[in-house]
mmCIF file of C-alpha atoms in Angstrom:
data_model
loop_
_atom_site.group_PDB
_atom_site.id
_atom_site.type_symbol
_atom_site.label_atom_id
_atom_site.label_comp_id
_atom_site.label_asym_id
_atom_site.label_seq_id
_atom_site.Cartn_x
_atom_site.Cartn_y
_atom_site.Cartn_z
ATOM 1 C CA MET A 635 105.228 58.555 105.844
ATOM 2 C CA THR A 636 107.005 61.460 107.534
ATOM 3 C CA LYS A 637 108.002 62.874 104.154
ATOM 4 C CA GLU A 638 104.371 62.798 102.979
ATOM 5 C CA ILE A 639 103.181 64.511 106.154
ATOM 6 C CA GLU A 640 105.866 67.179 105.776
ATOM 7 C CA GLN A 641 104.846 67.717 102.142
ATOM 8 C CA GLN A 642 101.206 68.101 103.186
ATOM 9 C CA ARG A 643 102.185 70.622 105.870
ATOM 10 C CA ARG A 644 104.247 72.530 103.321
ATOM 11 C CA ILE A 645 101.332 72.574 100.864
ATOM 12 C CA VAL A 646 98.952 73.853 103.555
ATOM 13 C CA GLU A 647 101.463 76.545 104.567
ATOM 14 C CA LEU A 648 101.981 77.579 100.933
ATOM 15 C CA GLU A 649 98.225 77.830 100.411
ATOM 16 C CA ARG A 650 97.928 79.980 103.538
ATOM 17 C CA LEU A 651 100.770 82.235 102.383
ATOM 18 C CA ASN A 652 99.256 82.438 98.920
ATOM 19 C CA GLY A 653 95.939 83.544 100.432
ATOM 20 C CA GLU A 654 97.651 86.192 102.550
ATOM 21 C CA LEU A 655 99.646 87.430 99.585
ATOM 22 C CA ALA A 656 96.509 87.600 97.427
ATOM 23 C CA LYS A 657 94.780 89.689 100.109
ATOM 24 C CA GLN A 658 97.769 92.033 100.346
ATOM 25 C CA VAL A 659 97.889 92.378 96.559
ATOM 26 C CA VAL A 660 94.211 93.384 96.479
ATOM 27 C CA GLU A 661 94.833 95.975 99.196
ATOM 28 C CA ALA A 662 97.856 97.339 97.317
ATOM 29 C CA GLU A 663 95.847 97.512 94.091
ATOM 30 C CA GLN A 664 93.146 99.486 95.896
ATOM 31 C CA ARG A 665 95.735 101.918 97.279
ATOM 32 C CA ALA A 666 97.324 102.231 93.840
ATOM 33 C CA ALA A 667 93.906 102.904 92.270
ATOM 34 C CA GLY A 668 93.306 105.679 94.802
ATOM 35 C CA ILE A 669 96.706 107.191 94.095
ATOM 36 C CA TYR A 670 96.106 106.988 90.355
ATOM 37 C CA GLU A 671 92.719 108.672 90.730
ATOM 38 C CA GLN A 672 94.329 111.549 92.646
ATOM 39 C CA TYR A 673 97.011 111.727 89.981
ATOM 40 C CA GLN A 674 94.405 112.035 87.198
ATOM 41 C CA VAL A 675 92.542 114.794 89.053
ATOM 42 C CA LEU A 676 95.747 116.733 89.614
ATOM 43 C CA ARG A 677 96.759 116.302 85.965
ATOM 44 C CA TYR A 678 93.401 117.709 84.869
ATOM 45 C CA VAL A 679 93.717 120.672 87.231
ATOM 46 C CA ILE A 680 97.249 121.400 86.012
ATOM 47 C CA GLU A 681 96.123 121.459 82.411
ATOM 48 C CA ASN A 682 93.346 123.922 83.300
ATOM 49 C CA SER A 683 95.111 125.853 86.066
ATOM 50 C CA PRO A 684 94.876 129.651 85.916
ATOM 51 C CA THR A 685 98.026 130.621 87.875
ATOM 52 C CA GLN A 686 101.703 129.725 87.910
ATOM 53 C CA HIS A 687 101.574 129.176 91.689
ATOM 54 C CA ASP A 688 98.831 126.568 91.264
ATOM 55 C CA LEU A 689 100.872 124.833 88.581
ATOM 56 C CA LEU A 690 103.962 124.588 90.761
ATOM 57 C CA PHE A 691 101.976 123.342 93.751
ATOM 58 C CA LEU A 692 100.144 120.709 91.743
ATOM 59 C CA LYS A 693 103.282 119.536 89.949
ATOM 60 C CA GLY A 694 104.828 118.976 93.375
ATOM 61 C CA ARG A 695 101.804 116.942 94.454
ATOM 62 C CA ILE A 696 102.011 114.808 91.314
ATOM 63 C CA LYS A 697 105.699 114.147 91.922
ATOM 64 C CA LEU A 698 104.890 113.066 95.478
ATOM 65 C CA LEU A 699 102.131 110.745 94.248
ATOM 66 C CA GLU A 700 104.449 109.245 91.622
ATOM 67 C CA GLU A 701 107.102 108.586 94.277
ATOM 68 C CA THR A 702 104.516 106.999 96.575
ATOM 69 C CA LEU A 703 103.310 104.735 93.790
ATOM 70 C CA ASP A 704 106.901 103.783 92.890
ATOM 71 C CA LYS A 705 107.606 102.849 96.515
ATOM 72 C CA GLU A 706 104.412 100.806 96.657
ATOM 73 C CA VAL A 707 105.346 98.860 93.519
ATOM 74 C CA SER A 708 108.968 98.410 94.616
ATOM 75 C CA GLY A 709 107.844 97.138 98.005
ATOM 76 C CA TRP A 710 105.652 94.507 96.427
ATOM 77 C CA ARG A 711 108.363 93.428 94.010
ATOM 78 C CA PHE A 712 110.747 93.065 96.969
ATOM 79 C CA LYS A 713 108.247 91.042 99.026
ATOM 80 C CA ILE A 714 107.413 88.747 96.134
ATOM 81 C CA GLY A 715 111.114 88.313 95.331
ATOM 82 C CA LYS A 716 111.870 87.520 98.965
ATOM 83 C CA LYS A 717 109.147 84.853 99.074
ATOM 84 C CA TYR A 718 110.563 83.408 95.855
ATOM 85 C CA GLN A 719 114.088 83.274 97.330
ATOM 86 C CA GLU A 720 112.776 81.546 100.455
ATOM 87 C CA GLY A 721 111.552 78.716 98.246
ATOM 88 C CA LYS A 722 107.957 79.808 98.301
ATOM 89 C CA GLY A 723 107.895 80.679 94.610
ATOM 90 C CA ASP A 724 108.131 78.121 91.812
ATOM 91 C CA GLU A 725 109.214 75.345 94.161
ATOM 92 C CA GLY A 726 106.005 75.714 96.146
ATOM 93 C CA CYS A 727 103.934 75.757 92.982
ATOM 94 C CA GLN A 728 105.619 72.593 91.760
ATOM 95 C CA GLN A 729 105.047 70.829 95.075
ATOM 96 C CA SER A 730 101.377 71.729 95.180
ATOM 97 C CA LYS A 731 100.917 70.325 91.666
ATOM 98 C CA LYS A 732 102.322 66.929 92.734
#
């Protein structure tokens, strides 16, 4: 009986964590979409830029945006990997299927 109760608690906790993670993923996707939009605008301006100074400035901005996006993606990979290592990955999925 105690084992069943503990399994139910674990399933509820995993569902809560899954919901939180899904919300965070949506937020990250929205931030990434905003970054990508800025990136596209800057790319367009670079291709049509009249001066060398503008080109250098905009190339620097693109590099900064690329680094920001890389950090965002790396952060999510780390968080997902950490949850997986804590047993909240496949193990949790298998338990919720039972």
